[in-house]
PDB file of C-alpha atoms in Angstrom:
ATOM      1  CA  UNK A 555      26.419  30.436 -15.770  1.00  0.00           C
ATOM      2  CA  UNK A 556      29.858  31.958 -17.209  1.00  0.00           C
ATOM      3  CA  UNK A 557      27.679  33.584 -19.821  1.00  0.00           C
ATOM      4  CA  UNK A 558      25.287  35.122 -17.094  1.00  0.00           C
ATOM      5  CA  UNK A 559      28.016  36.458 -15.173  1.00  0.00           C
ATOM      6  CA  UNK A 560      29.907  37.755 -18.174  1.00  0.00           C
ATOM      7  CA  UNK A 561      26.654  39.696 -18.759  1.00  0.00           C
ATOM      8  CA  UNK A 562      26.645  40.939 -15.377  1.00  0.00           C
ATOM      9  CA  UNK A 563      30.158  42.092 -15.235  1.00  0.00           C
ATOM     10  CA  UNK A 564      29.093  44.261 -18.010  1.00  0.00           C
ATOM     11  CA  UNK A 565      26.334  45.816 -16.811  1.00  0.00           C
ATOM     12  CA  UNK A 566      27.975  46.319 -13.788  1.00  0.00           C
ATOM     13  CA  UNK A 567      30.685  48.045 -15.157  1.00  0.00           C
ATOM     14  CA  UNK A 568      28.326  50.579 -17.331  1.00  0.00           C
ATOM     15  CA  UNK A 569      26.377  51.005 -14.725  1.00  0.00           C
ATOM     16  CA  UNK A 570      23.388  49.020 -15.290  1.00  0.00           C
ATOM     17  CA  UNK A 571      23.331  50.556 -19.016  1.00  0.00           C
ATOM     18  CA  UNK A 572      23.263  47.424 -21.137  1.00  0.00           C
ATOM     19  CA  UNK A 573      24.503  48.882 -24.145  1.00  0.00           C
ATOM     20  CA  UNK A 574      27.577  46.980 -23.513  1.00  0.00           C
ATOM     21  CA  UNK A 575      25.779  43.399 -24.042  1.00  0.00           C
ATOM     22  CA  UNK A 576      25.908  41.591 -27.563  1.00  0.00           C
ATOM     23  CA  UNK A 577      22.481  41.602 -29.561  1.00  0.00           C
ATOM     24  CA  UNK A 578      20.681  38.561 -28.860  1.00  0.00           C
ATOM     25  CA  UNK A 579      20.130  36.454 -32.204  1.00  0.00           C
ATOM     26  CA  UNK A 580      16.447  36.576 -33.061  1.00  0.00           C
ATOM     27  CA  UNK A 581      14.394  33.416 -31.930  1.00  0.00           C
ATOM     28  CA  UNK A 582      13.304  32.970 -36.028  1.00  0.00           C
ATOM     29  CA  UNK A 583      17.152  31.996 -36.611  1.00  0.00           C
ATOM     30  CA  UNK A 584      16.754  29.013 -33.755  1.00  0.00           C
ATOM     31  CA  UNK A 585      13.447  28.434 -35.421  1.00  0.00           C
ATOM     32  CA  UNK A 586      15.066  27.985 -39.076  1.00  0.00           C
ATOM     33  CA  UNK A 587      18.019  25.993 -37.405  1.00  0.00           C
ATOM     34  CA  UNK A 588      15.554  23.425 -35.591  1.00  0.00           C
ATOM     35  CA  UNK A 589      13.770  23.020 -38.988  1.00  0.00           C
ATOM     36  CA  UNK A 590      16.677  22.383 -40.503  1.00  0.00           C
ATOM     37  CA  UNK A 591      17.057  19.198 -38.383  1.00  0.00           C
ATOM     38  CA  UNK A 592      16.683  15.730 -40.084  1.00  0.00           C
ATOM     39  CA  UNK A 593      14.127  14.541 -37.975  1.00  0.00           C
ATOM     40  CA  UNK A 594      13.931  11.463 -38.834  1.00  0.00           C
ATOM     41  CA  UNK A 595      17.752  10.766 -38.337  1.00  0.00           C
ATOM     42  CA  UNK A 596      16.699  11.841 -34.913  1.00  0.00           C
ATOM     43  CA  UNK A 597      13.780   9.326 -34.263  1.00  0.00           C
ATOM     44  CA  UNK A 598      16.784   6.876 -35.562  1.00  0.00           C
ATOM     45  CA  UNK A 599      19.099   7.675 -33.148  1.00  0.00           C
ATOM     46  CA  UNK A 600      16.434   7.734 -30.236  1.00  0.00           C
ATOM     47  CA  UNK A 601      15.244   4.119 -31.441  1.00  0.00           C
ATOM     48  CA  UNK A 602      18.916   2.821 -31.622  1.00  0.00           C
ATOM     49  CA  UNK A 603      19.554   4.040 -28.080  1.00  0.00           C
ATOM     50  CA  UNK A 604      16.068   2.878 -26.616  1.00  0.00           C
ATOM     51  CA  UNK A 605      16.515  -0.495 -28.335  1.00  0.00           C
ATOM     52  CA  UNK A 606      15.747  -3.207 -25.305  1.00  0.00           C
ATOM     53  CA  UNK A 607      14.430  -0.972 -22.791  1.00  0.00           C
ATOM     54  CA  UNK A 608      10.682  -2.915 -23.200  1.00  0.00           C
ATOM     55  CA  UNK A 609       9.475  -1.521 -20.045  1.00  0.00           C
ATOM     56  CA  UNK A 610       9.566   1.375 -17.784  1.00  0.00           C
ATOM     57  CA  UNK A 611      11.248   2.183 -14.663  1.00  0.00           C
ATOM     58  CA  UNK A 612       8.711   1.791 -11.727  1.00  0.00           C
ATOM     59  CA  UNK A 613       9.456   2.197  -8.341  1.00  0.00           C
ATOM     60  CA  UNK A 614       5.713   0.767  -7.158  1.00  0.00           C
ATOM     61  CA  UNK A 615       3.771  -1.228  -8.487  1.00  0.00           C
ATOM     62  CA  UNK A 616       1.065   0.755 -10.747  1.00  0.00           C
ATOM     63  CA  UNK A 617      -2.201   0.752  -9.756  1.00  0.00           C
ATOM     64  CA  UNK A 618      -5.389   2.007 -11.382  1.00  0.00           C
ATOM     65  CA  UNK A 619      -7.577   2.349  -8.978  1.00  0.00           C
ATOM     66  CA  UNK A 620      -5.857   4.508  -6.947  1.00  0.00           C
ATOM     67  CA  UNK A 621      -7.028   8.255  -7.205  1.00  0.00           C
ATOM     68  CA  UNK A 622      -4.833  10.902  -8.401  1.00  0.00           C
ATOM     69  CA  UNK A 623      -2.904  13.430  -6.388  1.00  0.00           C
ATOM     70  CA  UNK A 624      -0.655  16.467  -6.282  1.00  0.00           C
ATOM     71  CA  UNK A 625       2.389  15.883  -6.168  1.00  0.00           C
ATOM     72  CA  UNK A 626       4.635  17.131  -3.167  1.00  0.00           C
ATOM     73  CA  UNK A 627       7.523  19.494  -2.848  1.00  0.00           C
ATOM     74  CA  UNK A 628      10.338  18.808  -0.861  1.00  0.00           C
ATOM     75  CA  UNK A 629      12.954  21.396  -0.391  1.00  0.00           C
ATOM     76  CA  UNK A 630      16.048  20.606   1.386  1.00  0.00           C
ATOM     77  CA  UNK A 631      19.383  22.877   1.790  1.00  0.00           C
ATOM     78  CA  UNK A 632      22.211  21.390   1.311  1.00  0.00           C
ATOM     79  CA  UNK A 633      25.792  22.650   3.118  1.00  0.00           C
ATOM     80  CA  UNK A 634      28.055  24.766   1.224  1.00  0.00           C
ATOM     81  CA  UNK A 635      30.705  22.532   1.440  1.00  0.00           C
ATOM     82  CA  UNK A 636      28.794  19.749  -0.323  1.00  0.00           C
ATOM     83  CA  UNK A 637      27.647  22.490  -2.871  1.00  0.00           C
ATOM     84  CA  UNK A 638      30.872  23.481  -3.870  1.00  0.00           C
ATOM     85  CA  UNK A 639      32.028  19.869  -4.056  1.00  0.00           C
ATOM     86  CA  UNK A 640      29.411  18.982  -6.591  1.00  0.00           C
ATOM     87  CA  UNK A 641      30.321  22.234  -8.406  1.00  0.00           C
ATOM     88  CA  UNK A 642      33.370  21.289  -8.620  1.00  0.00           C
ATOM     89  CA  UNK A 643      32.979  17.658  -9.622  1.00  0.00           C
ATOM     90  CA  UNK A 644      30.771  18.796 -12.402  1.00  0.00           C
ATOM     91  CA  UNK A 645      33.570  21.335 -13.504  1.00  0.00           C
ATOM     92  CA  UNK A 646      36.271  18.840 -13.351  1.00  0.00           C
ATOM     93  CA  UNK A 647      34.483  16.606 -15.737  1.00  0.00           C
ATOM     94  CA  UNK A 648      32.975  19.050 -18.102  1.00  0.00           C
ATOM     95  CA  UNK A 649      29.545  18.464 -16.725  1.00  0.00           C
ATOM     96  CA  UNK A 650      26.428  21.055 -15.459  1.00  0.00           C
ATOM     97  CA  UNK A 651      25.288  20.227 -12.005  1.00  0.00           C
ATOM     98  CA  UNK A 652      21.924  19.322 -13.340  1.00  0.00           C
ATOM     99  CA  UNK A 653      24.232  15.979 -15.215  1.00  0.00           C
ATOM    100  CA  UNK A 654      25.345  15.097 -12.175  1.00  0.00           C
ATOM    101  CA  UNK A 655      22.364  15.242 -10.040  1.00  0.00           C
ATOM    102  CA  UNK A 656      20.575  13.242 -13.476  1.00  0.00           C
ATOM    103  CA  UNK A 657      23.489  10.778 -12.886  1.00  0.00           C
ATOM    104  CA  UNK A 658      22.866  10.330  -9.440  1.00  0.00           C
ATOM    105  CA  UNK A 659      19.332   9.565  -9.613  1.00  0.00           C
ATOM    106  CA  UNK A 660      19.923   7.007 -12.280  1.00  0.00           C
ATOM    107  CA  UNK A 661      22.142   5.295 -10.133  1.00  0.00           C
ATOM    108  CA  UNK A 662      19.886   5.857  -7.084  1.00  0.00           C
ATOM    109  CA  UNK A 663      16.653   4.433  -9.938  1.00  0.00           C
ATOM    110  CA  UNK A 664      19.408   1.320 -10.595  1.00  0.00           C
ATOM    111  CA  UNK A 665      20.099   0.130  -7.204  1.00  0.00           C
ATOM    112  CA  UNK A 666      16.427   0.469  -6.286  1.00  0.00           C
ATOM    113  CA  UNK A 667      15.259  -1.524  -9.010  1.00  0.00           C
ATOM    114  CA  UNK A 668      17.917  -3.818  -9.105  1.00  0.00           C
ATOM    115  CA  UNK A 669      18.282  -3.563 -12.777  1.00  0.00           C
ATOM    116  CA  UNK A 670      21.307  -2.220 -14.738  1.00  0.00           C
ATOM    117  CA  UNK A 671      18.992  -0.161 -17.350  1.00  0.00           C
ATOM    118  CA  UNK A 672      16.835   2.284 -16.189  1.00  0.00           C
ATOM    119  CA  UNK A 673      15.085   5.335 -18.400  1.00  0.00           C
ATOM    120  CA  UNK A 674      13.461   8.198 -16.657  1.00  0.00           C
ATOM    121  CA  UNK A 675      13.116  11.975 -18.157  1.00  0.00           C
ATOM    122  CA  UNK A 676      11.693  14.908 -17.945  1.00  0.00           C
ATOM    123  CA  UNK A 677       9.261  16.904 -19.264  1.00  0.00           C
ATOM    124  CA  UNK A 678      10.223  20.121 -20.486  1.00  0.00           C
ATOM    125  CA  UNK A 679       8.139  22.536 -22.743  1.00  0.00           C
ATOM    126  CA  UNK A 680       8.541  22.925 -26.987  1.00  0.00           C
ATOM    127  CA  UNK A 681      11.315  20.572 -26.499  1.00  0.00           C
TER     128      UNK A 681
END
């Protein structure tokens, strides 16, 4: 967020030429970086922190007969007040608000299981 207002401010100030703004680095140099990566010192380290967690964290018991569906969205505001609390909970301890809320629901996953490890994630794309 601090770099996207940064950018902003910028623009604002020439304004909206964004001549101002650095050059992005080319996606190839991420590419070469990423390759770079000891993968399997990677695996390692995933395997090492996984170690013990035999089993994953279900909130209902599976069951394979029951027909697929879409998932549902719920959207729900919250106040400002609670907003800016978060925010600034996350800024106090050098956290994004998406850490926090990830926190939360692990506790939230932990008390409803009533089990002290729990292992959820999320699927995100090339990553």
């Amino acid at each position: 967020m601090p770099v996207l207002l940064a950018e902003l401010t910028t623009v604002y100030e020439a304004d909206g030429e964004p001549g101002g703004l650095p050059y992005p680095p080319p996606y190839r140099d991420y590419l070469v970086w990423l390759k770079r990566q000891d993968k399997e010192a990677a695996r390692r380290a995933w395997r090492a922190e996984l170690a013990g967690a035999e089993e994953p964290t279900l909130m209902a018991p599976a069951d394979p007969a029951r027909p697929p569906v879409v998932p549902e969205s719920l959207i729900s505001e919250l106040p400002e007040d609670l907003t800016t609390a978060l925010a600034r909970l996350a800024r106090d301890h050098y956290l994004t608000l998406n850490t926090v809320v990830q926190g939360a629901w692990a506790l939230l996953l932990a008390r409803l299981a009533r089990r002290t490890d729990v292992v959820f994630g999320a699927t995100v794309a090339v990553r």
